[in-house]
mmCIF file of C-alpha atoms in Angstrom:
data_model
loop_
_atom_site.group_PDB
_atom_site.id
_atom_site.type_symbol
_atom_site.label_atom_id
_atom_site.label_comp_id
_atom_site.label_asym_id
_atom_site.label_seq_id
_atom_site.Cartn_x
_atom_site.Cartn_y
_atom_site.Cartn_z
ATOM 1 C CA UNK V 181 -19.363 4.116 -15.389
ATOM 2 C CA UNK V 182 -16.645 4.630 -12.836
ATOM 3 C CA UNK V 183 -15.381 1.911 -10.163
ATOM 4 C CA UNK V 184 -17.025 3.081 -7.445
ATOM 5 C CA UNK V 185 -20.660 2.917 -9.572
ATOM 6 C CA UNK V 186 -19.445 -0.478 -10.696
ATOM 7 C CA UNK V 187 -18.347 -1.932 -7.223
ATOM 8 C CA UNK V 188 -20.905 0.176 -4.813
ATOM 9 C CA UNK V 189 -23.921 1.536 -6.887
ATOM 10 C CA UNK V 190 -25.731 4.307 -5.604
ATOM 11 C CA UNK V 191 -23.241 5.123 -2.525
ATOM 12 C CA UNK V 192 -19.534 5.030 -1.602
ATOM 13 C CA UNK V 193 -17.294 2.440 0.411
ATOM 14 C CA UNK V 194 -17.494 4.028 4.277
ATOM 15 C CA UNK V 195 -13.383 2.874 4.371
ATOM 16 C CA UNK V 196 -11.089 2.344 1.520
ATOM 17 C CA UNK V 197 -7.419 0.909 2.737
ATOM 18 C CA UNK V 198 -4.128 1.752 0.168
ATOM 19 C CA UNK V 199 -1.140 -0.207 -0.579
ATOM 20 C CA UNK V 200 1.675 2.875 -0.970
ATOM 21 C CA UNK V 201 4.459 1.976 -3.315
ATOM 22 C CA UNK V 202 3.359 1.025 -6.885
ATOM 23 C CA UNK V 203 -0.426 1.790 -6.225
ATOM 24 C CA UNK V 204 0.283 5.810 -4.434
ATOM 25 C CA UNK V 205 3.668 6.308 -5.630
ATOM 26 C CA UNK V 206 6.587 4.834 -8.021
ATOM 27 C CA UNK V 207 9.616 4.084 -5.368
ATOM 28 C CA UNK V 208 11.780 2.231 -7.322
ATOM 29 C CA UNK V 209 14.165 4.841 -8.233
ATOM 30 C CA UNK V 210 15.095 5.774 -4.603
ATOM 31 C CA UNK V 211 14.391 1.697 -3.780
ATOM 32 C CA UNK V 212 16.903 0.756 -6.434
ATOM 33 C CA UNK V 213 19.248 3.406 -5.836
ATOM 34 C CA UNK V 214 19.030 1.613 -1.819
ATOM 35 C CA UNK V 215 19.851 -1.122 -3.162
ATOM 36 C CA UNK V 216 22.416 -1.120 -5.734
ATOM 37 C CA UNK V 217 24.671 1.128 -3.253
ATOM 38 C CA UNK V 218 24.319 -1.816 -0.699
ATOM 39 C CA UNK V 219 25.760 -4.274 -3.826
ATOM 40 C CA UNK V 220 28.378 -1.969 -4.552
ATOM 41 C CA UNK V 221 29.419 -1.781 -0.918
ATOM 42 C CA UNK V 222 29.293 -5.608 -0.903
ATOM 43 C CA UNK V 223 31.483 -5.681 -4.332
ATOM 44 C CA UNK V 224 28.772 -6.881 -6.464
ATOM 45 C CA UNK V 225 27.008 -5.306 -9.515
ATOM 46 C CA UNK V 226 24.222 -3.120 -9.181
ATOM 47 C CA UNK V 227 21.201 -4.222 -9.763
ATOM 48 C CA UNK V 228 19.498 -1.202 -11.938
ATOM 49 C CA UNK V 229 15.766 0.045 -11.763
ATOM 50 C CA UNK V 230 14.371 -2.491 -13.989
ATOM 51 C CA UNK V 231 15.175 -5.536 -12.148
ATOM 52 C CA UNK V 232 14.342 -3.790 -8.833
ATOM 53 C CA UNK V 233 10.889 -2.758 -9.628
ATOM 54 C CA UNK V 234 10.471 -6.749 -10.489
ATOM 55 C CA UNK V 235 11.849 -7.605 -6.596
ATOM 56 C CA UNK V 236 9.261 -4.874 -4.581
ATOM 57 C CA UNK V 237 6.729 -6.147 -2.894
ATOM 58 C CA UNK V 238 7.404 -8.287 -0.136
ATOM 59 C CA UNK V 239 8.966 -6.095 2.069
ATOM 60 C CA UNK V 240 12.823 -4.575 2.567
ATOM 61 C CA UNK V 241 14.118 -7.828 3.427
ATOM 62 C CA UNK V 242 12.887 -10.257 0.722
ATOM 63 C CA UNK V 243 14.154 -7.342 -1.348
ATOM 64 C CA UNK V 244 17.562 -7.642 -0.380
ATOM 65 C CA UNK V 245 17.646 -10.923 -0.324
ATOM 66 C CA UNK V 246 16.712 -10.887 -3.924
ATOM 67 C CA UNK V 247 19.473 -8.349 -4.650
ATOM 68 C CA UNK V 248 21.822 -10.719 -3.182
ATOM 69 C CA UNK V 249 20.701 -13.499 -5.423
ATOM 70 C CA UNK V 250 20.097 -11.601 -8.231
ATOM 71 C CA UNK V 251 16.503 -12.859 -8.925
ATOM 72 C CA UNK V 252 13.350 -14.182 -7.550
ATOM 73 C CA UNK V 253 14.406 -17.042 -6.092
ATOM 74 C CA UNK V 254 16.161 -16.170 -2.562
ATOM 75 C CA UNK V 255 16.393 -19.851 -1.097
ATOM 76 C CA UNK V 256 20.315 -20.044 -0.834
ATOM 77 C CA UNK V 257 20.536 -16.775 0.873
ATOM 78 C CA UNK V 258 21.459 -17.304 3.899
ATOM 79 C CA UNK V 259 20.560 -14.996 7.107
ATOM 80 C CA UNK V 260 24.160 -13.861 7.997
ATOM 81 C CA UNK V 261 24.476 -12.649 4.465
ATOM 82 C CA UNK V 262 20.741 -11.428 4.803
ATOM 83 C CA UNK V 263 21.561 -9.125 8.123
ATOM 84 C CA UNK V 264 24.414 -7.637 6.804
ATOM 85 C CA UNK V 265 22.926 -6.278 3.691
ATOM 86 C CA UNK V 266 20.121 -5.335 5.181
ATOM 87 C CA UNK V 267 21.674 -3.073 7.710
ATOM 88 C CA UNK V 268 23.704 -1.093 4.662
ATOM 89 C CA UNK V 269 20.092 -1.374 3.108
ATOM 90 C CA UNK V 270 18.138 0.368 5.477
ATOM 91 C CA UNK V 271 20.691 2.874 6.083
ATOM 92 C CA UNK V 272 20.790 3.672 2.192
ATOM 93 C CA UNK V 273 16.934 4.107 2.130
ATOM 94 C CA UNK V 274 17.149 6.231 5.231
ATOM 95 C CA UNK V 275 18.320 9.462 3.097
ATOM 96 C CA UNK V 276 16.273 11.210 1.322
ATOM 97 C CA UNK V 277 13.535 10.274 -1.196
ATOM 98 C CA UNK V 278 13.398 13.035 -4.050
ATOM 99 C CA UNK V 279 13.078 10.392 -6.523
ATOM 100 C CA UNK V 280 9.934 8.863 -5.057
ATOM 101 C CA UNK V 281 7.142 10.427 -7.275
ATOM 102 C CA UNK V 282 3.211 10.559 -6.889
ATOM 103 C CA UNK V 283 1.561 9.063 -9.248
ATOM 104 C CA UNK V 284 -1.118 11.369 -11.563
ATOM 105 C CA UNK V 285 -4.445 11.523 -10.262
ATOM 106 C CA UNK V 286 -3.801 10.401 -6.379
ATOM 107 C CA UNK V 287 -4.005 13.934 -4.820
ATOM 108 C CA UNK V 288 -7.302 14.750 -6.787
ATOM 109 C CA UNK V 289 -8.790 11.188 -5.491
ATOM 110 C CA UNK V 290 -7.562 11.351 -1.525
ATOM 111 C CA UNK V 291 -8.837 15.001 -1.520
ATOM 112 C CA UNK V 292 -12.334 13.987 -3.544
ATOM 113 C CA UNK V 293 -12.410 11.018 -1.248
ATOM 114 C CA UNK V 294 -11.847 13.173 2.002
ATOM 115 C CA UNK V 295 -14.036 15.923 1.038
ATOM 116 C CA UNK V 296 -16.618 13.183 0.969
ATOM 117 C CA UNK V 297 -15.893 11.687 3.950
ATOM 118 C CA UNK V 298 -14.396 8.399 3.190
ATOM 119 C CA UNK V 299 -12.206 7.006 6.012
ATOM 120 C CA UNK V 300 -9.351 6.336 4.746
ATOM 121 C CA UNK V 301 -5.796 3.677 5.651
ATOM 122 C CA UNK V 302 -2.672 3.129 4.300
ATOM 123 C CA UNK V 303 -1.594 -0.342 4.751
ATOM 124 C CA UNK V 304 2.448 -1.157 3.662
ATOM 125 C CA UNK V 305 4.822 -4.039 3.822
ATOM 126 C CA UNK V 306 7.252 -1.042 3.916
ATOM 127 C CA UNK V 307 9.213 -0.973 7.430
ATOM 128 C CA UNK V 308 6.964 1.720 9.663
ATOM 129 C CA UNK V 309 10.488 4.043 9.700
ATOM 130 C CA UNK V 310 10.185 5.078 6.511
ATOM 131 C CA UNK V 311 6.606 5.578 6.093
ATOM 132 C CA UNK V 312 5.580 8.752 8.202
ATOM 133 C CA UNK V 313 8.718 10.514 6.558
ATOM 134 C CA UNK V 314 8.453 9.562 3.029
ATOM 135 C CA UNK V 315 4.028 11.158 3.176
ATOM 136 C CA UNK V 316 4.890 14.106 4.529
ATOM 137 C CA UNK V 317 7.571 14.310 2.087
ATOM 138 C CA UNK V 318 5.020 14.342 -0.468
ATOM 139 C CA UNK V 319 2.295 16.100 1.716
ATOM 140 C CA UNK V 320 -0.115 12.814 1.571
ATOM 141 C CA UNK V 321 -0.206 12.207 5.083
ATOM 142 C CA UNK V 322 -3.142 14.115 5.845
ATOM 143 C CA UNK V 323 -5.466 11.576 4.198
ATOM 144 C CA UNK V 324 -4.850 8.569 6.273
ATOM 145 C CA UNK V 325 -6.434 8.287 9.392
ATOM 146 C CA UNK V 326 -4.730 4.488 10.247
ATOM 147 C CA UNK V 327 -0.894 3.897 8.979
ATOM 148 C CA UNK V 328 0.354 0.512 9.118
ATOM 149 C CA UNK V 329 3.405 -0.652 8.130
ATOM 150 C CA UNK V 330 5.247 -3.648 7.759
ATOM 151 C CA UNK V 331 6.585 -4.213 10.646
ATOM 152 C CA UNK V 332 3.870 -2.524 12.621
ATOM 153 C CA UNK V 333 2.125 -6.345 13.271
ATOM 154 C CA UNK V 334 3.620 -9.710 12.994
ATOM 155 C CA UNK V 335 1.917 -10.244 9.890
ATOM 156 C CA UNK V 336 2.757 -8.599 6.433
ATOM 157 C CA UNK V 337 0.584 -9.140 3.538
ATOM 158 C CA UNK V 338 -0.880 -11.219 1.740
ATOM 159 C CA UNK V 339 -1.464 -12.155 5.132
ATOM 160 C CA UNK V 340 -4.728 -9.812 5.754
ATOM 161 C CA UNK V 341 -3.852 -9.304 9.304
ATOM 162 C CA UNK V 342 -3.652 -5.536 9.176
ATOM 163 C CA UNK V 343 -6.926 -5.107 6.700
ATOM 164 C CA UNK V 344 -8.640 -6.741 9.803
ATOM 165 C CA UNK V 345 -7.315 -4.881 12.289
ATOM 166 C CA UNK V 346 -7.953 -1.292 10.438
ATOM 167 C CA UNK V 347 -11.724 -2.491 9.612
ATOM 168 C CA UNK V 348 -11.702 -2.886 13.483
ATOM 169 C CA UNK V 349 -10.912 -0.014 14.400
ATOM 170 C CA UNK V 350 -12.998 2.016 11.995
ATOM 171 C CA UNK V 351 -15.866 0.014 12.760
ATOM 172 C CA UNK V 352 -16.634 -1.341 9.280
ATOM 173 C CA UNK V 353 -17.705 -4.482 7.968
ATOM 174 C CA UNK V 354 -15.614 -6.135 4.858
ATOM 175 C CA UNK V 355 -18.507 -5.354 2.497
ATOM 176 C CA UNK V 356 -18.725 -1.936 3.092
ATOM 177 C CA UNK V 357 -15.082 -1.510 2.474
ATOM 178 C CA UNK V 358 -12.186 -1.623 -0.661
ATOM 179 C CA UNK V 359 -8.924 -2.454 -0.576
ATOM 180 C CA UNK V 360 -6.663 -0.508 -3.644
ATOM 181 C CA UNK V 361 -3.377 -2.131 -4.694
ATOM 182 C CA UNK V 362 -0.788 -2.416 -7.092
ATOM 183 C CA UNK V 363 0.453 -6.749 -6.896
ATOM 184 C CA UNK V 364 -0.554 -10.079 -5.937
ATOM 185 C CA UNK V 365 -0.092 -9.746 -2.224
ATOM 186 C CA UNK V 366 -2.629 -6.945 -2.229
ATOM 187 C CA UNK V 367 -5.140 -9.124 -4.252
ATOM 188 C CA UNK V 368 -4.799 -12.115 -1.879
ATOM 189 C CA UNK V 369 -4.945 -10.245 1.572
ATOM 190 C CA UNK V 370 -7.898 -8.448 -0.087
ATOM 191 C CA UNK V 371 -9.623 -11.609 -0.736
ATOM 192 C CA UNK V 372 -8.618 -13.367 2.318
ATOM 193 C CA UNK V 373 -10.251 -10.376 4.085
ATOM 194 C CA UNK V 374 -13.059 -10.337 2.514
ATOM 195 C CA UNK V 375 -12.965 -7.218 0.536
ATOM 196 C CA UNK V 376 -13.085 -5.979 -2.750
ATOM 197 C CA UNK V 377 -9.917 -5.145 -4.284
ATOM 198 C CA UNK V 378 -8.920 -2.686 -6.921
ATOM 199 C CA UNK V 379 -5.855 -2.588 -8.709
ATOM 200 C CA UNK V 380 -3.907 -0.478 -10.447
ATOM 201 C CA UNK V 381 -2.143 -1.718 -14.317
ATOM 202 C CA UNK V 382 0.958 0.616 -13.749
ATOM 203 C CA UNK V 383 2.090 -1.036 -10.526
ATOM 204 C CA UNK V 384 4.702 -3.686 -9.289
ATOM 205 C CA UNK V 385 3.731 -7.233 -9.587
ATOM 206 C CA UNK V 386 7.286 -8.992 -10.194
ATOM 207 C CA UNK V 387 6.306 -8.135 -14.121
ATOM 208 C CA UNK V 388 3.304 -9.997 -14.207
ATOM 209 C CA UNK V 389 -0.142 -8.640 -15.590
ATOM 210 C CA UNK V 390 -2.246 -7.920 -12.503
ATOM 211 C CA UNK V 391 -5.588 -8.848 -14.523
ATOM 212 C CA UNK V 392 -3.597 -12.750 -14.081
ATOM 213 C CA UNK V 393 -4.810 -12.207 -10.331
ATOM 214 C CA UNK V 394 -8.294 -11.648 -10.555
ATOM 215 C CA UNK V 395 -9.251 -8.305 -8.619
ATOM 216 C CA UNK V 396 -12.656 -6.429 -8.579
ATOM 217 C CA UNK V 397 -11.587 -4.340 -11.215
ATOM 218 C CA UNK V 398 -8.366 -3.184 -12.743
ATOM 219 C CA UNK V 399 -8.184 0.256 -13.455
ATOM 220 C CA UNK V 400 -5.139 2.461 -15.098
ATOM 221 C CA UNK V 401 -5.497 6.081 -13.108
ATOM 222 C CA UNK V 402 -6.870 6.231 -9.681
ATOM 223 C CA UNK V 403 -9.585 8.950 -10.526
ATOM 224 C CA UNK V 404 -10.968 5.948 -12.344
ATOM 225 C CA UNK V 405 -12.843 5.643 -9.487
ATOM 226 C CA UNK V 406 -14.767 8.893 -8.898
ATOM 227 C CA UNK V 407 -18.227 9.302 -10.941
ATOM 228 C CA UNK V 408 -17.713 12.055 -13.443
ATOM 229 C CA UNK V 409 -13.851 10.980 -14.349
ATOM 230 C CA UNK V 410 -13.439 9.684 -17.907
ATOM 231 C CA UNK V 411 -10.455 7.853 -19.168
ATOM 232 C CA UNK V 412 -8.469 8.730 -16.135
ATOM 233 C CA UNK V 413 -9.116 12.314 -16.411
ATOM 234 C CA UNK V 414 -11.960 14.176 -14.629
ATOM 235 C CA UNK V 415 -14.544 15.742 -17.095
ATOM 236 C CA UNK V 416 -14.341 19.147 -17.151
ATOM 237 C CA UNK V 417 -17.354 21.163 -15.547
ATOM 238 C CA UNK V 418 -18.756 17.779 -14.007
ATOM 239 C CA UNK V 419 -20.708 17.768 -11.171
ATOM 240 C CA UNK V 420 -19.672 14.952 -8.700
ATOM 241 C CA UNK V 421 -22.482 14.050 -6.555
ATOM 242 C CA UNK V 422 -23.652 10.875 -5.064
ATOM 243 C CA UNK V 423 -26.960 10.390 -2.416
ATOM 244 C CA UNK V 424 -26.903 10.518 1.447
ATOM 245 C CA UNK V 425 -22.958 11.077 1.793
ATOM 246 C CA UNK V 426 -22.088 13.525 4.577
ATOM 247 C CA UNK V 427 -18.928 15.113 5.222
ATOM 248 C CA UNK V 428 -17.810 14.830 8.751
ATOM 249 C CA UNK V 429 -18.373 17.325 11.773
ATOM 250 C CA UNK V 430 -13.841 17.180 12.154
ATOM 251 C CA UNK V 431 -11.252 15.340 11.419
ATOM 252 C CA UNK V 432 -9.207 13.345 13.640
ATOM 253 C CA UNK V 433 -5.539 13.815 13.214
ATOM 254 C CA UNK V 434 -4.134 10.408 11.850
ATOM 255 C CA UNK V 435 -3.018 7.769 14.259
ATOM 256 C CA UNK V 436 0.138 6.069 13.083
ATOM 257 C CA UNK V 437 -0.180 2.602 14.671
ATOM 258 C CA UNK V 438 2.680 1.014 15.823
ATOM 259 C CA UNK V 439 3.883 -2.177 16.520
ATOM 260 C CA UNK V 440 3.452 -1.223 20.704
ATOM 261 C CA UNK V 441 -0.164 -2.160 20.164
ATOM 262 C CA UNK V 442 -0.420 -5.061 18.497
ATOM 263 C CA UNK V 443 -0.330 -7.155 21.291
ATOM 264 C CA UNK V 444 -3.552 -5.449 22.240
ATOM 265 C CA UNK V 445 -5.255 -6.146 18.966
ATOM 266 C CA UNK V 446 -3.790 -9.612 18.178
ATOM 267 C CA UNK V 447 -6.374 -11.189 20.384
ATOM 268 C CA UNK V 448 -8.915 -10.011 18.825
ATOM 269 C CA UNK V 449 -7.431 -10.355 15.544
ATOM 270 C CA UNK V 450 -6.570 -14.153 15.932
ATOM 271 C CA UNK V 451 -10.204 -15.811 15.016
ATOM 272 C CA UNK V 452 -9.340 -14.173 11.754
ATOM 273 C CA UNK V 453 -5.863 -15.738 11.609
ATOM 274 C CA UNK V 454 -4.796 -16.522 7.896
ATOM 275 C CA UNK V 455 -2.438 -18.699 6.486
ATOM 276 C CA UNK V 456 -1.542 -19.123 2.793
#
């Protein structure tokens, strides 16, 4: 039985929202490249992949400060220390991303999902500059019809500020929808939301198991989902088919929100307001 028969029997989620990094595509090699040039410039060891892909997750700025303290715990950073990295940081990350790979099975599910007419939104803690760029780098921009990232609103998850304000906009309830993530922070926004939430086993979740967080379903390949997939790989010759899904008339192009409208949408957003 795939997730989508386990999660929505007999029909399909109208919108599923994403998480990018760790859930669409493994980032830490041009993430910890990023960051261990900004050490070097600083005069301090690099950091190295592994203890990178254990930082990701909360955005470009816990990140750093974790480089700079050289583990989890960034309380004694301080913000002047904090700024400057940041700036060598974000400049570092601003080249190119050839090392950023998709991960197996995530073209064949966007395009299934599209063909079927899912909506479909990426939501990111990863600063809005570098997300446009980095999916048309590897041609996945075409799938997402609502970008946020995370600096686009105030709020970055687990606050479930954004999952709010794309269900708003498409027009769909939290039970009709799924949110599909790689770490903690997707799980809790997810919940807080009031939406399902898939996640993936190969992701980043600062080394923990992801099963430790309680989602919908845990699922190793994202063509987990689709009816007709088996062990992560799509049976051969199988008919994918499910009752009363319709494609759509057109497609809109995708609308990148950013952060110029969220004092538009906060208003309406704020009876949902979240705290941890």
């Amino acid at each position: 039985m795939s997730g989508f028969e386990q999660l929505f029997p007999g029909r399909l989620p109208k919108l599923i929202m994403f998480d990018l990094d760790g859930t669409l595509v493994d980032s830490v090699p041009d993430l910890a490249a990023a960051v261990d040039k900004t050490l070097l410039q600083l005069g301090r060891p690099p950091a190295g992949i592994e203890r990178v892909r254990d930082w990701i997750g909360n955005g470009v700025r816990v990140l750093v400060r974790r480089a700079l303290a050289n583990g989890m715990d960034h309380s004694a950073v301080d913000e002047e220390s904090t700024e400057a990295a940041l700036a060598i940081f974000m400049e570092a990350y601003s080249g190119s991303h050839a090392l950023t790979k998709v991960y197996p099975g995530v073209r064949e599910t966007l395009k299934w999902l599209q063909k079927m007419g899912v909506e479909m939104a990426l939501i990111t803690n990863k600063p809005e500059r570098f997300v446009a760029p980095l999916l048309d780098d590897l041609k996945l921009g075409r799938f997402f019809r609502w970008i946020v990232g995370g600096d686009t609103l105030p709020q970055q998850k687990p606050d479930p500020a954004a999952l709010f304000f794309v269900m708003k906009m498409a027009g769909v309830p939290g039970s009709q929808s799924l949110f599909v993530g790689d770490s903690r922070n997707d799980v809790l926004a997810a919940k807080a939301a009031g939406v399902a939430c898939v996640a993936l086993s190969y992701g980043y979740n600062h080394g923990r198991p992801i099963e430790e967080e309680s989602p919908a379903l845990v699922i190793s390949d994202l063509r987990m989902l689709i009816p007709g997939s088996s062990a992560g790989c799509l049976e051969q010759g199988a008919e994918i088919t499910l009752p009363d899904i319709k494609s759509p008339s057109f497609r809109e192009s995708i609308v990148v929100v950013t952060r110029k409208l969220w004092m538009k949408v906060m208003k309406a957003l704020a009876r949902w307001r979240w705290r941890a």
